[in-house]
Coordinates of C-alpha atoms in Angstrom, one line a residue:
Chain A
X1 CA -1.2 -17.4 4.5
X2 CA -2.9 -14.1 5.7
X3 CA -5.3 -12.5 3.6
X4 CA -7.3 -9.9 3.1
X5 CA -10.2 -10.0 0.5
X6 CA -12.3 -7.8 -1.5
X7 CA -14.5 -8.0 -4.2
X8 CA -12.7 -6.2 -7.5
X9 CA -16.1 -4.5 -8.4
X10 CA -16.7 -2.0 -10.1
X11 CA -19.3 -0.9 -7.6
X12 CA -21.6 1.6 -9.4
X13 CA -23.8 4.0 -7.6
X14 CA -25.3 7.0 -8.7
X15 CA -24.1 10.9 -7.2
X16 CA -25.3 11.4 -4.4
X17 CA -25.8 8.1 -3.2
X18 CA -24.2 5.6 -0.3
X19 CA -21.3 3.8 -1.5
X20 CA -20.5 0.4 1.0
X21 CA -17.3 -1.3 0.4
X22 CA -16.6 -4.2 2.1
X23 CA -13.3 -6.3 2.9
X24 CA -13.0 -10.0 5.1
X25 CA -9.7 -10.8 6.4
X26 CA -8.2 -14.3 7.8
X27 CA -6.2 -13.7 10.5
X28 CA -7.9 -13.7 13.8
X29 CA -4.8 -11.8 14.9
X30 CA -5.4 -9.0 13.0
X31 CA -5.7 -5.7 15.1
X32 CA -5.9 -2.8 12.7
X33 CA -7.0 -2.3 9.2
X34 CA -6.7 0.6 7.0
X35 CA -8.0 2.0 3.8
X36 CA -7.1 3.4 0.7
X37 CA -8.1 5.4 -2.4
X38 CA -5.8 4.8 -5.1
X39 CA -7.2 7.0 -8.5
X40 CA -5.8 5.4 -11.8
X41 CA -1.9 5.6 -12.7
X42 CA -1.4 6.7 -9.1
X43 CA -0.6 6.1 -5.6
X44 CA -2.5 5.0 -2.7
X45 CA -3.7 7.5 -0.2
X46 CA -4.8 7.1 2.9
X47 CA -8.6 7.3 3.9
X48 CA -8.2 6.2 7.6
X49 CA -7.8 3.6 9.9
X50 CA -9.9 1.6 12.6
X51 CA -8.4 -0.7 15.3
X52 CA -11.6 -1.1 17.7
X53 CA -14.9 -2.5 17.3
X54 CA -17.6 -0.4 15.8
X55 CA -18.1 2.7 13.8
X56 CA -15.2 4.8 13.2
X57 CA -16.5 8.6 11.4
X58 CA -14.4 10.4 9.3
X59 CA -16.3 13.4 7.4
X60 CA -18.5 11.7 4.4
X61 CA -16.6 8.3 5.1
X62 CA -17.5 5.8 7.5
X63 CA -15.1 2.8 8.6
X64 CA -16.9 -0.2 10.5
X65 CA -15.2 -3.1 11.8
X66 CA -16.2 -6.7 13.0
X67 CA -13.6 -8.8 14.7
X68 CA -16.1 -11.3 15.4
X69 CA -17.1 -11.8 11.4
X70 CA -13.6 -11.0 10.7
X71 CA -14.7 -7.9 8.1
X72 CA -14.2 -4.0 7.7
X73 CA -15.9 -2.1 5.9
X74 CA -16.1 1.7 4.4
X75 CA -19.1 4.0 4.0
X76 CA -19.2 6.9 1.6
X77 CA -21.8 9.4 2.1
X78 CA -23.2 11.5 -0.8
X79 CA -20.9 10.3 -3.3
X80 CA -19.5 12.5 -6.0
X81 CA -17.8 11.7 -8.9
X82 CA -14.4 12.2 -7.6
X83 CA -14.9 9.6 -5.5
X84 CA -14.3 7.0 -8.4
X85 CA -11.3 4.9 -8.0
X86 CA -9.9 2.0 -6.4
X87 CA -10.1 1.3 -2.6
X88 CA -8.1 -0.5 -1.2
X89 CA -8.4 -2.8 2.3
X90 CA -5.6 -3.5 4.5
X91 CA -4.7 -4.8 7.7
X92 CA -1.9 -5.5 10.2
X93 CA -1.8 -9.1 12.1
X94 CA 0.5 -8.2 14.6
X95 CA 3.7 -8.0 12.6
X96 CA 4.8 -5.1 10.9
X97 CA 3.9 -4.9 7.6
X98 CA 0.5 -4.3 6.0
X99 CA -1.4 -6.3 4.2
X100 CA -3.2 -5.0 1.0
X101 CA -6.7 -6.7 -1.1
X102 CA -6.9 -6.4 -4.3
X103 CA -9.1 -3.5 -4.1
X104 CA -12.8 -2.2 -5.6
X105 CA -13.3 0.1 -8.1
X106 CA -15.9 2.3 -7.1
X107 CA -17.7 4.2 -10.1
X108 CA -19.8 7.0 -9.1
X109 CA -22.2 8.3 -12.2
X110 CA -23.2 11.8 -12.1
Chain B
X1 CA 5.9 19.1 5.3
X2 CA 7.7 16.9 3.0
X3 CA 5.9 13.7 2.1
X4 CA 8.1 10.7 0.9
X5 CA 9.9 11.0 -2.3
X6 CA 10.7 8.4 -4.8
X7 CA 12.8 8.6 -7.8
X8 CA 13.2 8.5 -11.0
X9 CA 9.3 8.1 -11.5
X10 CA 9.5 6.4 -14.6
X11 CA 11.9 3.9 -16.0
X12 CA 12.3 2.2 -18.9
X13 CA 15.3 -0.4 -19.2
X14 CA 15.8 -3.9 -21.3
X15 CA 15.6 -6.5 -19.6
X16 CA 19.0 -7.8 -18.4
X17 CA 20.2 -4.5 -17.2
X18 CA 20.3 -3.2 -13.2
X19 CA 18.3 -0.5 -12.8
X20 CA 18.3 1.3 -8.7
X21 CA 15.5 3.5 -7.0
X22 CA 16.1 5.6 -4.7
X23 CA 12.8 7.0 -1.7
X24 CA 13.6 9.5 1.1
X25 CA 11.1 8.7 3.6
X26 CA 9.2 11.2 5.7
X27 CA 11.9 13.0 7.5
X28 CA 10.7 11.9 11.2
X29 CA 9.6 8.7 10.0
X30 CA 11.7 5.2 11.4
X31 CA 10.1 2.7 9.3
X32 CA 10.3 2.4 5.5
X33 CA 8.4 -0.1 3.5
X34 CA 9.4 -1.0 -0.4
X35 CA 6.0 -2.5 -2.2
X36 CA 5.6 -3.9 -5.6
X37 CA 1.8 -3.2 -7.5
X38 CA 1.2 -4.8 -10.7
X39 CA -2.5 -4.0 -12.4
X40 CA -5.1 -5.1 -11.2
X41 CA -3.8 -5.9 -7.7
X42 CA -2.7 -4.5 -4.3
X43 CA 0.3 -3.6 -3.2
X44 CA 2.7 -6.5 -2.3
X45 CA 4.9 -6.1 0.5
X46 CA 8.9 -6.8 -0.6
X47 CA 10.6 -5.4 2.6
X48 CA 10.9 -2.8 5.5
X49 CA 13.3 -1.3 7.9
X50 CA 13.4 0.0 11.2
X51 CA 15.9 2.8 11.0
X52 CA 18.7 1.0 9.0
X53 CA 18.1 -2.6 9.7
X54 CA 16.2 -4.3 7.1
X55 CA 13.8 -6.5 9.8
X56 CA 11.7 -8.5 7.3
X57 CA 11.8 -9.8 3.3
X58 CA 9.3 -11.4 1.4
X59 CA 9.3 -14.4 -0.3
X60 CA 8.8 -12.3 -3.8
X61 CA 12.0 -10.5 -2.7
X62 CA 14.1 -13.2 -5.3
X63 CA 18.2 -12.9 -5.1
X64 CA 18.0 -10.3 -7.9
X65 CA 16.8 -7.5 -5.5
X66 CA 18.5 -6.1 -2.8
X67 CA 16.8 -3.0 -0.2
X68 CA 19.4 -1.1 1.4
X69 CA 18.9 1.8 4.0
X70 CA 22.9 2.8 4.8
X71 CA 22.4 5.5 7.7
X72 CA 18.4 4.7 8.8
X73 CA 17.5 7.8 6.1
X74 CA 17.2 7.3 2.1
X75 CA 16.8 3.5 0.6
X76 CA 17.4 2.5 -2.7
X77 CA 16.4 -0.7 -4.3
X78 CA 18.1 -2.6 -6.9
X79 CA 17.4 -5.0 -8.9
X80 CA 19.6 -6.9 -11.3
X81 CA 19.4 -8.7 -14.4
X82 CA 15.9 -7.3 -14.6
X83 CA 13.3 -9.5 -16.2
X84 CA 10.1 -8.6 -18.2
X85 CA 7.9 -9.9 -14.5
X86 CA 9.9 -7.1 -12.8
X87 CA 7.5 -4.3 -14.6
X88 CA 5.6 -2.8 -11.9
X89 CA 4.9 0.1 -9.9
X90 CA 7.6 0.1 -7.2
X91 CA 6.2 1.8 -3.8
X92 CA 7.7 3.6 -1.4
X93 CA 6.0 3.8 2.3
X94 CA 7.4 5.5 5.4
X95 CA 5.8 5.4 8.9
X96 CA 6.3 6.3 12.2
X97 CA 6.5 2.9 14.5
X98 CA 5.5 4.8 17.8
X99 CA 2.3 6.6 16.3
X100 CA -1.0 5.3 16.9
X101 CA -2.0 2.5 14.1
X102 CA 1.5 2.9 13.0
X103 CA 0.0 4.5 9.6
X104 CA 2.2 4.1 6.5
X105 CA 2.2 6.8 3.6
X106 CA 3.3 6.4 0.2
X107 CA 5.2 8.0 -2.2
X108 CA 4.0 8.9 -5.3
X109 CA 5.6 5.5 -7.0
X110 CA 8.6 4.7 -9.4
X111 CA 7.2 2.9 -13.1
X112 CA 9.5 0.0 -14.3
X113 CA 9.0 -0.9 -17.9
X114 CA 11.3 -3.9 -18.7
X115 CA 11.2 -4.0 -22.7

Protein backbone atom coordinates (compact mmCIF):
# COMPACT_ATOMS: atom_id res chain seq x y z
CA UNK A 1 0.00 0.00 0.00
CA UNK A 2 1.37 3.49 -0.91
CA UNK A 3 2.11 5.85 1.76
CA UNK A 4 2.98 8.87 2.63
CA UNK A 5 4.18 9.72 6.28
CA UNK A 6 4.56 12.42 8.57
CA UNK A 7 5.14 12.99 11.94
CA UNK A 8 1.64 14.54 13.71
CA UNK A 9 3.73 17.11 15.73
CA UNK A 10 2.93 19.74 16.98
CA UNK A 11 6.11 21.34 15.87
CA UNK A 12 6.71 24.49 18.00
CA UNK A 13 9.01 27.21 17.03
CA UNK A 14 9.20 30.59 18.20
CA UNK A 15 8.24 33.87 15.60
CA UNK A 16 10.51 34.54 13.58
CA UNK A 17 12.15 31.38 13.44
CA UNK A 18 12.73 28.38 10.64
CA UNK A 19 9.96 25.98 10.61
CA UNK A 20 11.23 22.30 8.79
CA UNK A 21 8.51 19.87 8.13
CA UNK A 22 9.33 16.78 6.85
CA UNK A 23 7.29 13.89 4.96
CA UNK A 24 8.85 10.11 3.64
CA UNK A 25 6.88 8.37 1.15
CA UNK A 26 6.94 4.55 -0.15
CA UNK A 27 6.50 4.41 -3.52
CA UNK A 28 9.61 4.61 -5.56
CA UNK A 29 7.14 5.52 -8.35
CA UNK A 30 6.21 8.57 -6.97
CA UNK A 31 6.84 11.62 -9.23
CA UNK A 32 5.33 14.64 -7.62
CA UNK A 33 4.37 15.70 -4.17
CA UNK A 34 2.51 18.51 -2.96
CA UNK A 35 1.72 20.49 0.19
CA UNK A 36 -0.81 21.80 2.17
CA UNK A 37 -1.95 24.23 4.91
CA UNK A 38 -5.09 23.20 6.35
CA UNK A 39 -6.03 25.90 9.50
CA UNK A 40 -8.54 24.21 11.96
CA UNK A 41 -12.34 23.50 10.93
CA UNK A 42 -11.15 24.25 7.37
CA UNK A 43 -9.93 23.19 4.06
CA UNK A 44 -6.76 22.42 2.65
CA UNK A 45 -4.97 24.99 0.62
CA UNK A 46 -2.39 24.60 -1.47
CA UNK A 47 1.27 25.76 -0.60
CA UNK A 48 3.00 24.30 -3.86
CA UNK A 49 4.29 21.57 -5.47
CA UNK A 50 7.83 20.00 -6.47
CA UNK A 51 8.32 17.13 -9.03
CA UNK A 52 12.31 17.44 -9.54
CA UNK A 53 15.15 16.91 -7.38
CA UNK A 54 16.26 19.72 -5.25
CA UNK A 55 15.13 22.98 -3.81
CA UNK A 56 11.97 24.34 -5.10
CA UNK A 57 11.46 28.49 -3.63
CA UNK A 58 8.34 29.85 -3.17
CA UNK A 59 8.43 33.32 -1.20
CA UNK A 60 9.06 32.44 2.75
CA UNK A 61 8.51 28.69 1.91
CA UNK A 62 10.91 26.25 0.74
CA UNK A 63 10.02 22.76 -0.84
CA UNK A 64 13.03 20.18 -1.07
CA UNK A 65 12.82 16.80 -2.44
CA UNK A 66 14.90 13.56 -2.32
CA UNK A 67 13.98 10.77 -4.61
CA UNK A 68 16.88 8.86 -3.57
CA UNK A 69 15.85 8.97 0.44
CA UNK A 70 12.35 8.83 -0.78
CA UNK A 71 11.45 12.32 1.40
CA UNK A 72 10.08 15.94 0.81
CA UNK A 73 10.25 18.34 2.83
CA UNK A 74 8.96 22.14 3.47
CA UNK A 75 10.88 25.20 4.87
CA UNK A 76 9.18 28.17 6.43
CA UNK A 77 11.16 31.20 6.78
CA UNK A 78 10.48 33.76 9.50
CA UNK A 79 7.57 32.29 10.81
CA UNK A 80 4.60 34.15 12.07
CA UNK A 81 1.85 33.22 13.97
CA UNK A 82 -0.43 32.70 11.13
CA UNK A 83 1.50 30.17 10.01
CA UNK A 84 0.05 27.72 12.78
CA UNK A 85 -1.92 24.96 11.39
CA UNK A 86 -1.76 21.66 9.87
CA UNK A 87 0.47 20.74 6.80
CA UNK A 88 -0.19 18.43 5.05
CA UNK A 89 2.23 16.09 2.59
CA UNK A 90 1.08 14.45 -0.57
CA UNK A 91 2.16 12.80 -3.43
CA UNK A 92 1.17 11.28 -6.82
CA UNK A 93 2.68 7.64 -7.82
CA UNK A 94 1.89 7.73 -11.28
CA UNK A 95 -1.92 7.17 -11.06
CA UNK A 96 -4.25 9.82 -10.59
CA UNK A 97 -5.11 10.50 -7.43
CA UNK A 98 -3.15 12.10 -4.54
CA UNK A 99 -2.08 10.71 -1.69
CA UNK A 100 -2.36 12.68 1.63
CA UNK A 101 -0.20 12.10 5.41
CA UNK A 102 -1.66 12.67 8.18
CA UNK A 103 -0.26 15.96 8.49
CA UNK A 104 1.85 18.26 11.34
CA UNK A 105 0.61 20.82 13.24
CA UNK A 106 2.94 23.54 13.23
CA UNK A 107 2.58 25.99 16.32
CA UNK A 108 4.40 29.15 15.93
CA UNK A 109 4.61 31.29 19.51
CA UNK A 110 4.81 34.89 19.17
CA UNK B 1 -12.50 33.28 -10.78
CA UNK B 2 -14.77 30.94 -9.24
CA UNK B 3 -13.06 28.29 -7.06
CA UNK B 4 -14.99 24.92 -6.44
CA UNK B 5 -18.14 25.05 -4.64
CA UNK B 6 -19.59 22.47 -2.38
CA UNK B 7 -22.89 22.31 -0.71
CA UNK B 8 -24.82 22.35 1.84
CA UNK B 9 -21.72 23.01 4.12
CA UNK B 10 -23.02 21.49 7.07
CA UNK B 11 -25.32 18.59 7.57
CA UNK B 12 -26.80 17.09 10.23
CA UNK B 13 -28.98 13.78 9.59
CA UNK B 14 -29.83 10.42 11.80
CA UNK B 15 -28.30 7.85 10.90
CA UNK B 16 -30.30 5.70 8.51
CA UNK B 17 -31.37 8.47 6.37
CA UNK B 18 -29.72 9.38 2.62
CA UNK B 19 -28.34 12.52 2.65
CA UNK B 20 -26.65 13.95 -1.25
CA UNK B 21 -23.83 16.68 -1.83
CA UNK B 22 -23.61 18.39 -4.46
CA UNK B 23 -19.52 20.33 -5.71
CA UNK B 24 -19.32 22.36 -8.98
CA UNK B 25 -15.73 22.12 -9.87
CA UNK B 26 -13.62 24.83 -11.20
CA UNK B 27 -15.28 25.75 -14.38
CA UNK B 28 -12.24 24.76 -16.79
CA UNK B 29 -11.29 22.04 -14.69
CA UNK B 30 -11.76 17.98 -16.17
CA UNK B 31 -10.99 16.11 -13.21
CA UNK B 32 -13.03 16.08 -9.94
CA UNK B 33 -11.93 14.23 -6.83
CA UNK B 34 -14.57 13.45 -3.81
CA UNK B 35 -12.29 12.94 -0.39
CA UNK B 36 -13.34 12.00 3.06
CA UNK B 37 -11.17 13.73 6.28
CA UNK B 38 -11.99 12.57 9.66
CA UNK B 39 -9.87 14.44 12.72
CA UNK B 40 -6.88 13.91 13.03
CA UNK B 41 -6.10 12.60 9.61
CA UNK B 42 -5.57 13.44 5.94
CA UNK B 43 -7.69 13.39 3.36
CA UNK B 44 -8.72 9.99 2.00
CA UNK B 45 -9.30 9.63 -1.48
CA UNK B 46 -13.10 7.97 -2.33
CA UNK B 47 -13.26 8.65 -6.12
CA UNK B 48 -12.54 10.91 -9.29
CA UNK B 49 -13.64 11.55 -12.75
CA UNK B 50 -12.31 12.59 -15.91
CA UNK B 51 -15.07 14.62 -17.41
CA UNK B 52 -18.10 12.31 -16.63
CA UNK B 53 -16.57 8.96 -16.28
CA UNK B 54 -15.92 7.95 -12.85
CA UNK B 55 -12.08 6.32 -13.64
CA UNK B 56 -11.18 5.06 -10.11
CA UNK B 57 -13.06 4.11 -6.46
CA UNK B 58 -11.59 3.30 -3.34
CA UNK B 59 -11.83 0.50 -1.34
CA UNK B 60 -13.59 2.88 1.51
CA UNK B 61 -16.13 3.76 -1.23
CA UNK B 62 -18.65 0.82 0.45
CA UNK B 63 -22.08 -0.01 -1.62
CA UNK B 64 -23.79 2.75 0.34
CA UNK B 65 -22.10 5.65 -1.60
CA UNK B 66 -22.39 6.35 -5.05
CA UNK B 67 -20.32 9.59 -7.02
CA UNK B 68 -22.00 10.66 -10.02
CA UNK B 69 -20.89 13.38 -12.57
CA UNK B 70 -24.09 13.33 -15.36
CA UNK B 71 -22.70 15.88 -18.04
CA UNK B 72 -18.66 16.03 -17.03
CA UNK B 73 -19.77 19.40 -14.88
CA UNK B 74 -21.47 19.23 -11.14
CA UNK B 75 -21.09 15.77 -8.96
CA UNK B 76 -23.07 14.88 -6.23
CA UNK B 77 -22.45 12.17 -3.81
CA UNK B 78 -24.87 10.08 -1.94
CA UNK B 79 -24.76 8.15 0.58
CA UNK B 80 -27.50 5.91 1.90
CA UNK B 81 -28.49 4.39 5.06
CA UNK B 82 -25.90 6.70 6.66
CA UNK B 83 -24.06 5.30 9.59
CA UNK B 84 -22.56 7.17 12.68
CA UNK B 85 -18.63 6.16 10.73
CA UNK B 86 -20.00 8.30 7.82
CA UNK B 87 -19.40 11.74 9.97
CA UNK B 88 -16.72 13.46 8.26
CA UNK B 89 -15.69 16.31 6.28
CA UNK B 90 -16.56 15.44 2.75
CA UNK B 91 -13.99 17.14 0.13
CA UNK B 92 -14.43 18.38 -2.92
CA UNK B 93 -11.24 18.76 -5.41
CA UNK B 94 -11.21 19.83 -9.08
CA UNK B 95 -8.09 19.85 -11.31
CA UNK B 96 -6.99 20.39 -14.56
CA UNK B 97 -5.36 16.93 -16.02
CA UNK B 98 -3.26 18.70 -18.78
CA UNK B 99 -1.59 21.39 -16.29
CA UNK B 100 1.76 20.97 -15.02
CA UNK B 101 1.76 18.74 -11.64
CA UNK B 102 -1.87 18.25 -12.38
CA UNK B 103 -2.60 20.39 -9.01
CA UNK B 104 -5.91 19.69 -7.29
CA UNK B 105 -7.92 22.54 -5.38
CA UNK B 106 -10.45 22.08 -2.85
CA UNK B 107 -13.56 23.29 -1.89
CA UNK B 108 -14.26 24.68 1.14
CA UNK B 109 -15.88 21.16 2.50
CA UNK B 110 -19.36 19.71 3.27
CA UNK B 111 -19.72 18.65 7.43
CA UNK B 112 -21.70 15.34 7.95
CA UNK B 113 -22.90 14.81 11.51
CA UNK B 114 -24.69 11.40 11.67
CA UNK B 115 -26.62 11.58 15.23
Amino acid sequence: QKEVEQNSGPLSVPEGAIASLNCTYSDRGSQSFFWYRQYSGKSPELIMFIYSNGDKEDGRFTAQLNKASQYVSLLIRDSQPSDSATYLCAGYSGYSTLTFGKGTMLLVSP
Amino acid sequence: DTGVSQDPRHKITKRGQNVTFRCDPISEHNRLYWYRQTLGQGPEFLTYFQNEAQLEKSRLLSDRFSAERPKGSFSTLEIQRTEQGDSAMYLCASSLASAVGNTIYFGEGSWLTVV
